[in-house]
mmCIF file of C-alpha atoms in Angstrom:
data_model
loop_
_atom_site.group_PDB
_atom_site.id
_atom_site.type_symbol
_atom_site.label_atom_id
_atom_site.label_comp_id
_atom_site.label_asym_id
_atom_site.label_seq_id
_atom_site.Cartn_x
_atom_site.Cartn_y
_atom_site.Cartn_z
ATOM 1 C CA MET A 1 36.052 -6.360 -43.288
ATOM 2 C CA GLY A 2 35.730 -3.912 -40.351
ATOM 3 C CA PHE A 3 35.188 -4.216 -36.657
ATOM 4 C CA GLY A 4 32.676 -1.334 -36.400
ATOM 5 C CA GLN A 5 29.491 -3.368 -36.309
ATOM 6 C CA ALA A 6 30.757 -5.629 -33.539
ATOM 7 C CA LEU A 7 32.112 -2.691 -31.533
ATOM 8 C CA SER A 8 28.774 -0.886 -31.780
ATOM 9 C CA GLY A 9 27.100 -4.102 -30.652
ATOM 10 C CA LEU A 10 29.431 -4.319 -27.673
ATOM 11 C CA ALA A 11 28.772 -0.687 -26.755
ATOM 12 C CA SER A 12 24.996 -1.109 -27.034
ATOM 13 C CA SER A 13 25.066 -4.376 -25.100
ATOM 14 C CA ALA A 14 27.151 -2.741 -22.382
ATOM 15 C CA SER A 15 24.623 0.114 -22.166
ATOM 16 C CA ASN A 16 21.781 -2.400 -21.965
ATOM 17 C CA LEU A 17 23.603 -4.254 -19.184
ATOM 18 C CA ASP A 18 23.999 -0.940 -17.341
ATOM 19 C CA ILE A 19 20.263 -0.215 -17.620
ATOM 20 C CA ILE A 20 19.260 -3.699 -16.503
ATOM 21 C CA GLY A 21 21.823 -3.622 -13.689
ATOM 22 C CA ASN A 22 20.435 -0.284 -12.515
ATOM 23 C CA ASN A 23 16.920 -1.742 -12.459
ATOM 24 C CA ILE A 24 18.098 -4.736 -10.430
ATOM 25 C CA ALA A 25 20.075 -2.531 -8.048
ATOM 26 C CA ASN A 26 16.958 -0.411 -7.378
ATOM 27 C CA SER A 27 14.491 -3.273 -7.096
ATOM 28 C CA GLY A 28 14.143 -2.424 -3.398
ATOM 29 C CA THR A 29 14.164 1.381 -3.784
ATOM 30 C CA VAL A 30 10.901 3.079 -2.767
ATOM 31 C CA GLY A 31 9.231 4.901 -5.649
ATOM 32 C CA PHE A 32 11.761 3.729 -8.247
ATOM 33 C CA LYS A 33 10.595 3.361 -11.838
ATOM 34 C CA SER A 34 12.294 0.798 -14.077
ATOM 35 C CA SER A 35 13.853 1.737 -17.412
ATOM 36 C CA THR A 36 14.240 0.106 -20.799
ATOM 37 C CA GLY A 37 16.858 0.962 -23.407
ATOM 38 C CA THR A 38 15.777 1.699 -26.978
ATOM 39 C CA PHE A 39 18.146 0.840 -29.809
ATOM 40 C CA ALA A 40 18.286 1.470 -33.555
ATOM 41 C CA ASP A 41 20.375 0.161 -36.387
ATOM 42 C CA ILE A 42 22.945 2.328 -38.204
ATOM 43 C CA TYR A 43 22.916 2.478 -41.978
ATOM 44 C CA ALA A 44 25.124 4.352 -44.409
ATOM 45 C CA ASN A 45 24.818 4.545 -48.194
ATOM 46 C CA ALA A 46 25.569 0.859 -48.448
ATOM 47 C CA ALA A 47 23.571 -2.300 -48.320
ATOM 48 C CA VAL A 48 25.415 -3.550 -45.246
ATOM 49 C CA GLY A 49 24.539 -1.876 -41.990
ATOM 50 C CA LEU A 50 27.075 -0.254 -39.703
ATOM 51 C CA GLY A 51 25.783 -1.736 -36.451
ATOM 52 C CA THR A 52 23.528 -0.473 -33.655
ATOM 53 C CA GLN A 53 23.284 2.414 -31.240
ATOM 54 C CA LEU A 54 21.430 3.388 -28.051
ATOM 55 C CA THR A 55 18.787 5.949 -28.988
ATOM 56 C CA GLY A 56 17.258 6.546 -25.567
ATOM 57 C CA VAL A 57 16.143 5.256 -22.174
ATOM 58 C CA VAL A 58 12.406 4.968 -21.568
ATOM 59 C CA GLN A 59 11.059 4.824 -18.016
ATOM 60 C CA ASN A 60 8.125 2.656 -17.027
ATOM 61 C CA PHE A 61 5.778 4.660 -14.804
ATOM 62 C CA ASN A 62 3.456 1.789 -13.919
ATOM 63 C CA THR A 63 2.362 1.796 -10.283
ATOM 64 C CA GLY A 64 4.355 -0.249 -7.805
ATOM 65 C CA THR A 65 2.917 -2.331 -4.987
ATOM 66 C CA LEU A 66 1.956 -0.464 -1.791
ATOM 67 C CA ALA A 67 3.685 -1.652 1.387
ATOM 68 C CA ASN A 68 2.620 -0.833 4.964
ATOM 69 C CA THR A 69 5.197 0.969 7.105
ATOM 70 C CA GLY A 70 3.262 2.221 10.146
ATOM 71 C CA ASN A 71 5.003 5.598 9.845
ATOM 72 C CA PRO A 72 2.258 8.283 9.974
ATOM 73 C CA TYR A 73 4.271 10.526 7.653
ATOM 74 C CA ASP A 74 4.748 7.925 4.900
ATOM 75 C CA LEU A 75 2.532 8.475 1.865
ATOM 76 C CA ALA A 76 1.805 6.829 -1.464
ATOM 77 C CA VAL A 77 -0.133 7.842 -4.545
ATOM 78 C CA ASP A 78 -2.733 5.073 -4.687
ATOM 79 C CA GLY A 79 -3.038 4.866 -8.447
ATOM 80 C CA PRO A 80 -1.286 5.777 -11.686
ATOM 81 C CA THR A 81 -2.053 9.485 -11.809
ATOM 82 C CA GLY A 82 -0.077 12.035 -9.853
ATOM 83 C CA PHE A 83 3.322 12.873 -8.392
ATOM 84 C CA PHE A 84 4.166 14.474 -5.058
ATOM 85 C CA ARG A 85 5.352 18.028 -5.561
ATOM 86 C CA VAL A 86 8.490 18.840 -3.566
ATOM 87 C CA GLN A 87 10.819 21.825 -3.408
ATOM 88 C CA ASP A 88 14.551 21.453 -2.825
ATOM 89 C CA PRO A 89 16.646 23.846 -0.683
ATOM 90 C CA ALA A 90 17.582 25.817 -3.829
ATOM 91 C CA GLY A 91 13.905 26.390 -4.653
ATOM 92 C CA ILE A 92 13.797 23.949 -7.573
ATOM 93 C CA ILE A 93 10.473 22.158 -7.949
ATOM 94 C CA LYS A 94 10.711 18.397 -8.360
ATOM 95 C CA TYR A 95 8.199 15.593 -8.683
ATOM 96 C CA THR A 96 8.422 12.184 -7.043
ATOM 97 C CA ARG A 97 6.487 9.020 -6.257
ATOM 98 C CA ASN A 98 8.643 8.346 -3.200
ATOM 99 C CA GLY A 99 6.450 9.269 -0.239
ATOM 100 C CA GLN A 100 8.975 8.713 2.550
ATOM 101 C CA PHE A 101 8.781 11.931 4.569
ATOM 102 C CA LEU A 102 9.827 12.953 8.060
ATOM 103 C CA PRO A 103 9.746 16.277 9.926
ATOM 104 C CA ASP A 104 13.031 18.187 9.833
ATOM 105 C CA SER A 105 14.368 20.342 12.684
ATOM 106 C CA ALA A 106 11.948 23.123 11.724
ATOM 107 C CA GLY A 107 8.965 20.764 11.486
ATOM 108 C CA PHE A 108 8.736 20.696 7.669
ATOM 109 C CA LEU A 109 8.009 17.331 6.046
ATOM 110 C CA THR A 110 11.059 16.488 3.934
ATOM 111 C CA ASN A 111 12.535 13.509 2.122
ATOM 112 C CA VAL A 112 16.098 12.269 2.598
ATOM 113 C CA GLN A 113 17.359 14.809 0.047
ATOM 114 C CA GLY A 114 15.923 17.643 2.143
ATOM 115 C CA ASP A 115 13.165 18.431 -0.374
ATOM 116 C CA ARG A 116 10.014 19.781 1.287
ATOM 117 C CA LEU A 117 6.597 18.355 0.523
ATOM 118 C CA THR A 118 4.216 21.069 -0.701
ATOM 119 C CA ALA A 119 0.446 21.467 -0.392
ATOM 120 C CA TYR A 120 -2.334 23.962 -0.910
ATOM 121 C CA ALA A 121 -2.961 26.359 1.956
ATOM 122 C CA LEU A 122 -6.539 26.521 3.227
ATOM 123 C CA ASP A 123 -7.346 29.158 0.595
ATOM 124 C CA GLY A 124 -6.953 26.406 -2.027
ATOM 125 C CA ILE A 125 -4.624 28.573 -4.118
ATOM 126 C CA THR A 126 -1.355 29.279 -2.329
ATOM 127 C CA LEU A 127 1.272 26.518 -2.418
ATOM 128 C CA VAL A 128 3.112 26.100 0.882
ATOM 129 C CA PRO A 129 5.496 23.563 2.427
ATOM 130 C CA VAL A 130 3.782 21.104 4.766
ATOM 131 C CA ARG A 131 4.713 21.752 8.386
ATOM 132 C CA VAL A 132 3.847 19.738 11.464
ATOM 133 C CA PRO A 133 1.977 22.005 13.936
ATOM 134 C CA THR A 134 3.452 22.411 17.394
ATOM 135 C CA GLY A 135 0.973 24.594 19.284
ATOM 136 C CA ASN A 136 -2.236 23.858 21.142
ATOM 137 C CA ILE A 137 -5.741 24.266 19.798
ATOM 138 C CA SER A 138 -7.506 27.095 21.648
ATOM 139 C CA PRO A 139 -10.603 26.282 23.705
ATOM 140 C CA ARG A 140 -14.051 27.015 22.373
ATOM 141 C CA ALA A 141 -17.099 27.743 24.460
ATOM 142 C CA THR A 142 -20.163 25.579 23.879
ATOM 143 C CA GLN A 143 -22.421 27.248 21.327
ATOM 144 C CA ASP A 144 -24.744 24.468 20.242
ATOM 145 C CA LEU A 145 -25.704 21.170 21.737
ATOM 146 C CA THR A 146 -27.588 18.772 19.480
ATOM 147 C CA GLY A 147 -29.596 15.757 20.561
ATOM 148 C CA GLU A 148 -28.777 13.325 17.763
ATOM 149 C CA THR A 149 -31.285 10.883 16.310
ATOM 150 C CA PRO A 150 -32.722 8.881 17.846
ATOM 151 C CA VAL A 151 -33.751 10.359 21.177
ATOM 152 C CA VAL A 152 -36.474 8.017 22.419
ATOM 153 C CA TYR A 153 -38.935 8.730 25.207
ATOM 154 C CA GLY A 154 -41.684 6.403 26.489
ATOM 155 C CA LEU A 155 -45.125 7.392 25.235
ATOM 156 C CA THR A 156 -46.741 7.306 28.688
ATOM 157 C CA SER A 157 -43.967 5.808 30.754
ATOM 158 C CA ARG A 158 -41.906 6.927 33.684
ATOM 159 C CA VAL A 159 -39.939 3.913 34.862
ATOM 160 C CA ASN A 160 -38.870 1.294 32.359
ATOM 161 C CA LEU A 161 -41.219 3.111 29.955
ATOM 162 C CA ASN A 162 -44.259 1.424 31.467
ATOM 163 C CA ALA A 163 -47.387 2.845 29.832
ATOM 164 C CA ASN A 164 -49.286 2.644 33.147
ATOM 165 C CA GLU A 165 -46.844 4.828 35.043
ATOM 166 C CA PRO A 166 -48.231 8.182 36.214
ATOM 167 C CA VAL A 167 -46.849 11.515 35.137
ATOM 168 C CA SER A 168 -44.028 13.034 37.147
ATOM 169 C CA ALA A 169 -44.654 14.969 40.319
ATOM 170 C CA ALA A 170 -44.429 18.764 40.248
ATOM 171 C CA TRP A 171 -40.905 19.972 39.525
ATOM 172 C CA ALA A 172 -39.020 21.285 42.548
ATOM 173 C CA LEU A 173 -35.322 22.199 42.762
ATOM 174 C CA ASP A 174 -33.527 22.484 46.105
ATOM 175 C CA LEU A 175 -30.307 24.508 45.863
ATOM 176 C CA ASP A 176 -28.545 22.148 48.275
ATOM 177 C CA ASP A 177 -30.080 18.757 47.512
ATOM 178 C CA GLY A 178 -31.039 19.124 43.863
ATOM 179 C CA PRO A 179 -34.360 18.123 42.234
ATOM 180 C CA ALA A 180 -37.051 16.586 44.402
ATOM 181 C CA SER A 181 -37.508 12.850 44.115
ATOM 182 C CA GLY A 182 -40.280 11.879 41.700
ATOM 183 C CA SER A 183 -40.257 15.225 39.897
ATOM 184 C CA PHE A 184 -38.452 13.807 36.842
ATOM 185 C CA SER A 185 -38.297 10.548 34.912
ATOM 186 C CA HIS A 186 -34.758 10.675 33.523
ATOM 187 C CA SER A 187 -31.602 12.732 34.014
ATOM 188 C CA LEU A 188 -28.800 13.271 31.519
ATOM 189 C CA PRO A 189 -25.431 14.831 32.395
ATOM 190 C CA VAL A 190 -23.352 16.444 29.656
ATOM 191 C CA ASN A 191 -20.109 18.409 29.842
ATOM 192 C CA VAL A 192 -20.103 21.910 28.361
ATOM 193 C CA TYR A 193 -17.176 24.311 28.062
ATOM 194 C CA ASP A 194 -16.734 27.968 28.953
ATOM 195 C CA SER A 195 -14.689 30.632 27.143
ATOM 196 C CA GLN A 196 -11.468 29.433 28.807
ATOM 197 C CA GLY A 197 -12.034 25.787 27.960
ATOM 198 C CA ASN A 198 -13.049 24.755 31.496
ATOM 199 C CA SER A 199 -15.504 21.887 31.686
ATOM 200 C CA HIS A 200 -18.837 22.258 33.511
ATOM 201 C CA GLN A 201 -21.540 19.670 33.977
ATOM 202 C CA LEU A 202 -25.018 20.503 32.762
ATOM 203 C CA LEU A 203 -27.796 18.238 34.035
ATOM 204 C CA GLN A 204 -30.960 17.765 31.986
ATOM 205 C CA TYR A 205 -33.986 16.466 33.857
ATOM 206 C CA PHE A 206 -36.861 15.099 31.780
ATOM 207 C CA SER A 207 -40.219 15.398 33.507
ATOM 208 C CA LYS A 208 -43.431 14.047 32.023
ATOM 209 C CA THR A 209 -46.244 16.572 32.456
ATOM 210 C CA ALA A 210 -49.030 14.853 30.454
ATOM 211 C CA ASP A 211 -49.544 12.343 27.678
ATOM 212 C CA ASN A 212 -47.271 13.357 24.800
ATOM 213 C CA ALA A 213 -45.933 16.315 26.801
ATOM 214 C CA TRP A 214 -42.596 16.706 28.587
ATOM 215 C CA LYS A 215 -40.559 19.403 30.215
ATOM 216 C CA VAL A 216 -36.763 19.479 30.262
ATOM 217 C CA TYR A 217 -35.184 21.351 33.186
ATOM 218 C CA TYR A 218 -31.561 22.526 32.930
ATOM 219 C CA VAL A 219 -29.565 22.478 36.159
ATOM 220 C CA GLY A 220 -25.945 23.383 36.868
ATOM 221 C CA THR A 221 -23.728 23.518 39.951
ATOM 222 C CA ASP A 222 -21.813 26.627 40.972
ATOM 223 C CA THR A 223 -18.328 26.970 42.486
ATOM 224 C CA ASP A 224 -19.779 26.314 45.966
ATOM 225 C CA GLY A 225 -21.448 23.088 44.881
ATOM 226 C CA LYS A 226 -24.906 24.668 44.932
ATOM 227 C CA TYR A 227 -27.481 23.760 42.299
ATOM 228 C CA PHE A 228 -28.866 26.530 40.106
ATOM 229 C CA ASP A 229 -31.620 26.775 37.513
ATOM 230 C CA ALA A 230 -30.249 27.248 33.975
ATOM 231 C CA GLY A 231 -33.523 27.187 32.032
ATOM 232 C CA GLU A 232 -36.292 24.889 30.882
ATOM 233 C CA MET A 233 -37.915 23.628 27.674
ATOM 234 C CA GLU A 234 -41.295 22.140 26.723
ATOM 235 C CA LEU A 235 -41.519 19.242 24.257
ATOM 236 C CA SER A 236 -44.828 18.153 22.687
ATOM 237 C CA PHE A 237 -45.253 15.014 20.601
ATOM 238 C CA THR A 238 -47.881 13.729 18.213
ATOM 239 C CA ALA A 239 -49.697 10.440 18.802
ATOM 240 C CA ALA A 240 -47.271 8.899 16.306
ATOM 241 C CA GLY A 241 -44.351 9.814 18.578
ATOM 242 C CA LEU A 242 -42.882 12.643 16.487
ATOM 243 C CA LEU A 243 -42.034 16.085 17.801
ATOM 244 C CA LYS A 244 -44.975 18.421 17.220
ATOM 245 C CA LEU A 245 -43.756 21.232 14.971
ATOM 246 C CA SER A 246 -45.506 23.956 13.004
ATOM 247 C CA ASP A 247 -44.864 24.553 9.304
ATOM 248 C CA PRO A 248 -42.458 26.263 9.184
ATOM 249 C CA PRO A 249 -41.322 25.275 12.680
ATOM 250 C CA ALA A 250 -40.712 27.996 15.257
ATOM 251 C CA ASP A 251 -37.361 27.930 17.107
ATOM 252 C CA ALA A 252 -39.105 27.765 20.474
ATOM 253 C CA GLU A 253 -40.681 24.433 19.497
ATOM 254 C CA TYR A 254 -37.382 22.529 19.317
ATOM 255 C CA LEU A 255 -34.617 24.775 20.700
ATOM 256 C CA GLY A 256 -34.026 24.752 24.439
ATOM 257 C CA GLU A 257 -32.180 27.804 25.769
ATOM 258 C CA VAL A 258 -29.521 27.371 28.461
ATOM 259 C CA LYS A 259 -27.910 30.240 30.372
ATOM 260 C CA MET A 260 -25.109 29.806 32.907
ATOM 261 C CA LEU A 261 -23.834 33.062 34.417
ATOM 262 C CA SER A 262 -20.206 34.003 34.955
ATOM 263 C CA ALA A 263 -20.801 34.347 38.710
ATOM 264 C CA GLN A 264 -22.027 30.750 38.817
ATOM 265 C CA LEU A 265 -19.174 29.350 36.696
ATOM 266 C CA GLY A 266 -16.320 31.226 38.410
ATOM 267 C CA ASN A 267 -12.764 31.763 37.141
ATOM 268 C CA GLY A 268 -13.717 35.106 35.588
ATOM 269 C CA VAL A 269 -15.131 33.484 32.447
ATOM 270 C CA ASP A 270 -17.836 34.928 30.225
ATOM 271 C CA ASP A 271 -21.494 34.041 30.655
ATOM 272 C CA LEU A 272 -22.213 30.734 28.917
ATOM 273 C CA SER A 273 -25.346 30.806 26.779
ATOM 274 C CA PHE A 274 -26.309 28.248 24.142
ATOM 275 C CA LYS A 275 -29.229 26.316 22.700
ATOM 276 C CA ILE A 276 -30.044 22.615 22.640
ATOM 277 C CA ASP A 277 -31.580 21.289 19.434
ATOM 278 C CA TYR A 278 -34.288 18.677 19.955
ATOM 279 C CA ARG A 279 -35.764 18.663 16.441
ATOM 280 C CA ASP A 280 -34.999 14.952 15.896
ATOM 281 C CA SER A 281 -36.432 13.835 19.226
ATOM 282 C CA THR A 282 -39.083 11.124 19.220
ATOM 283 C CA GLN A 283 -41.455 9.503 21.674
ATOM 284 C CA PHE A 284 -41.733 5.778 21.097
ATOM 285 C CA GLY A 285 -42.245 2.817 23.311
ATOM 286 C CA GLY A 286 -38.606 1.759 23.359
ATOM 287 C CA SER A 287 -36.030 2.341 26.067
ATOM 288 C CA PHE A 288 -34.805 5.814 26.939
ATOM 289 C CA ASN A 289 -31.578 6.749 25.158
ATOM 290 C CA TYR A 290 -29.773 9.870 24.091
ATOM 291 C CA ASN A 291 -26.789 10.977 22.064
ATOM 292 C CA PHE A 292 -25.118 14.366 22.106
ATOM 293 C CA SER A 293 -22.847 16.364 19.880
ATOM 294 C CA GLN A 294 -21.660 19.861 20.628
ATOM 295 C CA THR A 295 -19.320 22.592 19.420
ATOM 296 C CA GLY A 296 -17.423 23.353 22.632
ATOM 297 C CA TYR A 297 -14.111 21.873 23.721
ATOM 298 C CA GLN A 298 -11.247 22.460 26.095
ATOM 299 C CA THR A 299 -7.628 23.261 25.217
ATOM 300 C CA GLY A 300 -5.905 20.420 23.375
ATOM 301 C CA GLU A 301 -2.260 19.654 22.670
ATOM 302 C CA PHE A 302 -1.075 18.478 19.267
ATOM 303 C CA ALA A 303 -1.014 14.672 19.208
ATOM 304 C CA SER A 304 -0.538 13.530 15.623
ATOM 305 C CA MET A 305 -0.901 14.347 11.948
ATOM 306 C CA SER A 306 -3.003 12.330 9.520
ATOM 307 C CA PHE A 307 -3.781 12.354 5.800
ATOM 308 C CA ASP A 308 -7.171 11.648 4.253
ATOM 309 C CA PRO A 309 -7.486 9.901 0.856
ATOM 310 C CA ASP A 310 -8.636 13.208 -0.635
ATOM 311 C CA GLY A 311 -5.412 14.887 0.515
ATOM 312 C CA ALA A 312 -6.742 16.746 3.557
ATOM 313 C CA ILE A 313 -3.868 17.122 6.024
ATOM 314 C CA LYS A 314 -5.222 17.066 9.563
ATOM 315 C CA ALA A 315 -3.825 17.889 12.968
ATOM 316 C CA ASN A 316 -5.249 15.736 15.757
ATOM 317 C CA TYR A 317 -5.355 17.063 19.324
ATOM 318 C CA THR A 318 -5.591 15.456 22.743
ATOM 319 C CA ASN A 319 -9.069 16.914 23.338
ATOM 320 C CA GLY A 320 -10.437 14.860 20.449
ATOM 321 C CA GLN A 321 -10.581 17.774 18.028
ATOM 322 C CA THR A 322 -9.242 17.617 14.475
ATOM 323 C CA ALA A 323 -8.264 20.598 12.330
ATOM 324 C CA THR A 324 -7.480 20.618 8.597
ATOM 325 C CA ILE A 325 -4.238 22.567 8.140
ATOM 326 C CA ALA A 326 -3.612 22.131 4.398
ATOM 327 C CA ASN A 327 -4.559 20.034 1.379
ATOM 328 C CA LEU A 328 -1.985 17.905 -0.376
ATOM 329 C CA VAL A 329 -1.278 18.763 -4.010
ATOM 330 C CA LEU A 330 -0.472 16.278 -6.781
ATOM 331 C CA ALA A 331 0.983 16.990 -10.216
ATOM 332 C CA ASP A 332 0.342 15.228 -13.491
ATOM 333 C CA PHE A 333 1.809 15.693 -16.977
ATOM 334 C CA THR A 334 0.591 15.302 -20.526
ATOM 335 C CA ASN A 335 3.639 13.147 -21.271
ATOM 336 C CA VAL A 336 5.199 11.637 -18.151
ATOM 337 C CA ALA A 337 7.768 9.867 -20.325
ATOM 338 C CA GLY A 338 9.170 13.298 -21.118
ATOM 339 C CA LEU A 339 10.135 14.004 -17.494
ATOM 340 C CA LYS A 340 13.844 14.287 -16.782
ATOM 341 C CA ALA A 341 15.231 12.112 -13.978
ATOM 342 C CA VAL A 342 17.465 14.078 -11.606
ATOM 343 C CA GLY A 343 18.245 11.370 -9.039
ATOM 344 C CA GLY A 344 16.784 10.677 -5.643
ATOM 345 C CA ASN A 345 13.724 9.167 -7.364
ATOM 346 C CA SER A 346 12.762 12.647 -8.523
ATOM 347 C CA TRP A 347 12.032 14.244 -11.868
ATOM 348 C CA VAL A 348 11.774 17.769 -13.240
ATOM 349 C CA GLU A 349 9.538 19.011 -16.005
ATOM 350 C CA THR A 350 10.813 19.463 -19.545
ATOM 351 C CA THR A 351 9.432 20.787 -22.806
ATOM 352 C CA ALA A 352 8.672 17.183 -23.756
ATOM 353 C CA SER A 353 6.694 16.500 -20.559
ATOM 354 C CA GLY A 354 4.712 19.718 -20.700
ATOM 355 C CA GLN A 355 3.853 21.901 -17.739
ATOM 356 C CA PRO A 356 2.446 20.227 -14.611
ATOM 357 C CA VAL A 357 -1.288 20.067 -14.045
ATOM 358 C CA LEU A 358 -1.887 20.502 -10.319
ATOM 359 C CA GLY A 359 -4.825 19.204 -8.344
ATOM 360 C CA THR A 360 -5.918 17.573 -5.108
ATOM 361 C CA PRO A 361 -6.086 13.791 -4.659
ATOM 362 C CA SER A 362 -9.300 11.964 -5.633
ATOM 363 C CA ALA A 363 -10.443 14.920 -7.747
ATOM 364 C CA ASN A 364 -10.344 15.694 -11.475
ATOM 365 C CA GLY A 365 -8.699 12.418 -12.400
ATOM 366 C CA MET A 366 -5.991 12.482 -9.727
ATOM 367 C CA SER A 367 -5.391 9.300 -7.765
ATOM 368 C CA ALA A 368 -6.146 9.067 -4.055
ATOM 369 C CA ILE A 369 -3.583 9.202 -1.265
ATOM 370 C CA ALA A 370 -2.777 6.316 1.041
ATOM 371 C CA SER A 371 -1.059 6.995 4.363
ATOM 372 C CA MET A 372 1.337 4.888 6.433
ATOM 373 C CA VAL A 373 2.304 3.055 3.244
ATOM 374 C CA VAL A 374 4.909 3.577 0.512
ATOM 375 C CA GLU A 375 4.995 2.625 -3.138
ATOM 376 C CA GLU A 376 7.599 -0.022 -3.778
ATOM 377 C CA SER A 377 9.812 -0.182 -6.865
ATOM 378 C CA ASN A 378 7.972 -1.367 -9.966
ATOM 379 C CA VAL A 379 10.953 -3.468 -11.081
ATOM 380 C CA ASP A 380 9.935 -7.011 -12.095
ATOM 381 C CA LEU A 381 13.015 -8.791 -10.770
ATOM 382 C CA SER A 382 12.332 -12.094 -12.524
ATOM 383 C CA LYS A 383 11.947 -10.342 -15.853
ATOM 384 C CA GLU A 384 15.107 -8.303 -15.320
ATOM 385 C CA LEU A 385 17.159 -11.421 -14.532
ATOM 386 C CA VAL A 386 16.001 -12.981 -17.805
ATOM 387 C CA ASN A 387 16.855 -9.717 -19.610
ATOM 388 C CA LEU A 388 20.272 -9.817 -17.957
ATOM 389 C CA ILE A 389 20.990 -13.275 -19.347
ATOM 390 C CA ILE A 390 19.897 -12.203 -22.838
ATOM 391 C CA ALA A 391 22.030 -9.036 -22.688
ATOM 392 C CA GLN A 392 25.001 -11.070 -21.513
ATOM 393 C CA ARG A 393 24.598 -13.513 -24.399
ATOM 394 C CA THR A 394 24.319 -10.623 -26.834
ATOM 395 C CA TYR A 395 27.544 -9.127 -25.497
ATOM 396 C CA GLN A 396 29.283 -12.486 -25.820
ATOM 397 C CA ALA A 397 28.020 -12.900 -29.387
ATOM 398 C CA ASN A 398 29.403 -9.506 -30.368
ATOM 399 C CA SER A 399 32.720 -10.477 -28.766
ATOM 400 C CA GLN A 400 32.695 -13.618 -30.876
ATOM 401 C CA THR A 401 32.142 -11.480 -33.998
ATOM 402 C CA ILE A 402 35.310 -9.535 -33.192
ATOM 403 C CA LYS A 403 37.192 -12.764 -32.571
ATOM 404 C CA THR A 404 36.034 -14.182 -35.904
ATOM 405 C CA GLN A 405 36.992 -11.012 -37.751
ATOM 406 C CA ASP A 406 40.381 -11.111 -36.087
ATOM 407 C CA GLN A 407 40.910 -14.672 -37.256
ATOM 408 C CA ILE A 408 39.979 -13.691 -40.823
ATOM 409 C CA LEU A 409 42.366 -10.748 -40.667
ATOM 410 C CA GLN A 410 45.150 -13.019 -39.449
ATOM 411 C CA SER A 411 44.481 -15.372 -42.350
ATOM 412 C CA LEU A 412 44.845 -12.470 -44.784
ATOM 413 C CA ILE A 413 48.098 -11.353 -43.157
ATOM 414 C CA ASN A 414 49.485 -14.902 -43.378
ATOM 415 C CA LEU A 415 48.851 -15.171 -47.152
ATOM 416 C CA ARG A 416 52.115 -15.358 -49.153
#
């Protein structure tokens, strides 16, 4: 009688205890994936087996629970498909589900091992490390100014959109005092921006000239506080309250042209010329209201970085502007179980895993990205504690086998 079977059982049980212990130890490790040992029996050319052996360690890549952190640089793959692609200081490409990143001294987003998160550049082809921007966003002069739906004017009203109100008096602009009283029904101020990002106020005065007909007068103020004429626009409406347009519509029917000269704006800036789009304007009996969007803005300082679910990495500036600086890349594999663990919750590709398939989040089967959260370990602690008890009992049983065999051997030695 030999001790080989029991010894192999002890060795396999010890390996199983190591695997379970590692799972338990990493139950609080972000992005950790639990493992399970696989075992096989050993047979020779005899009816009695020779014991057991560890044949491999299989990792469970099921998704862990997402936990909020509040850190704007923390990320998680919100689903089963995809790994973050990172590059270590030696240039080795690794893959991880641990999305704990912070800017390093050079502004690159790195994990605690110093591996840099990578993304697609704006060309959608080149892979680059993600870097937090540090500069300002340059100003942009106003080029378009759109009156967003709905812009509502009273059908025949002037004050409180009363249908019995008369049309406005003749338009008159005094360079010192501004428009004459009664020559307009409503005024709308809006800030526009010159080539250096300086803000200027443009005043729009809406004057009713007849039923279903309005004029918009554009007025600015120069560096001396004097009013100046910056253009005008006629708006005609149908009886149903819609802007009267030809088919196809001519630009002059819905585009108001504004021109503010450099001499009026000061500071040596370029002339400011742009158009206001009124194509969605309406004339109903409701209250007067207006919404604006425009393309101009002043200089803005970098304020924060954010990540969209589709992987767009955006820089947010103090002037309210947002710029996409890169697009996060995810990697997937034909056989994720074939990846080789290299520590730090990272893996590298192998022949068994196949080459990585790269893509952007929320596209072509890739999972979405969640920001300010991390993926917790997928270890089921209750299950692992039960497995620990079973493994311990198995180890003890194999120890008992050795003890029994020792007793039998002693009995043989004591035979006379």
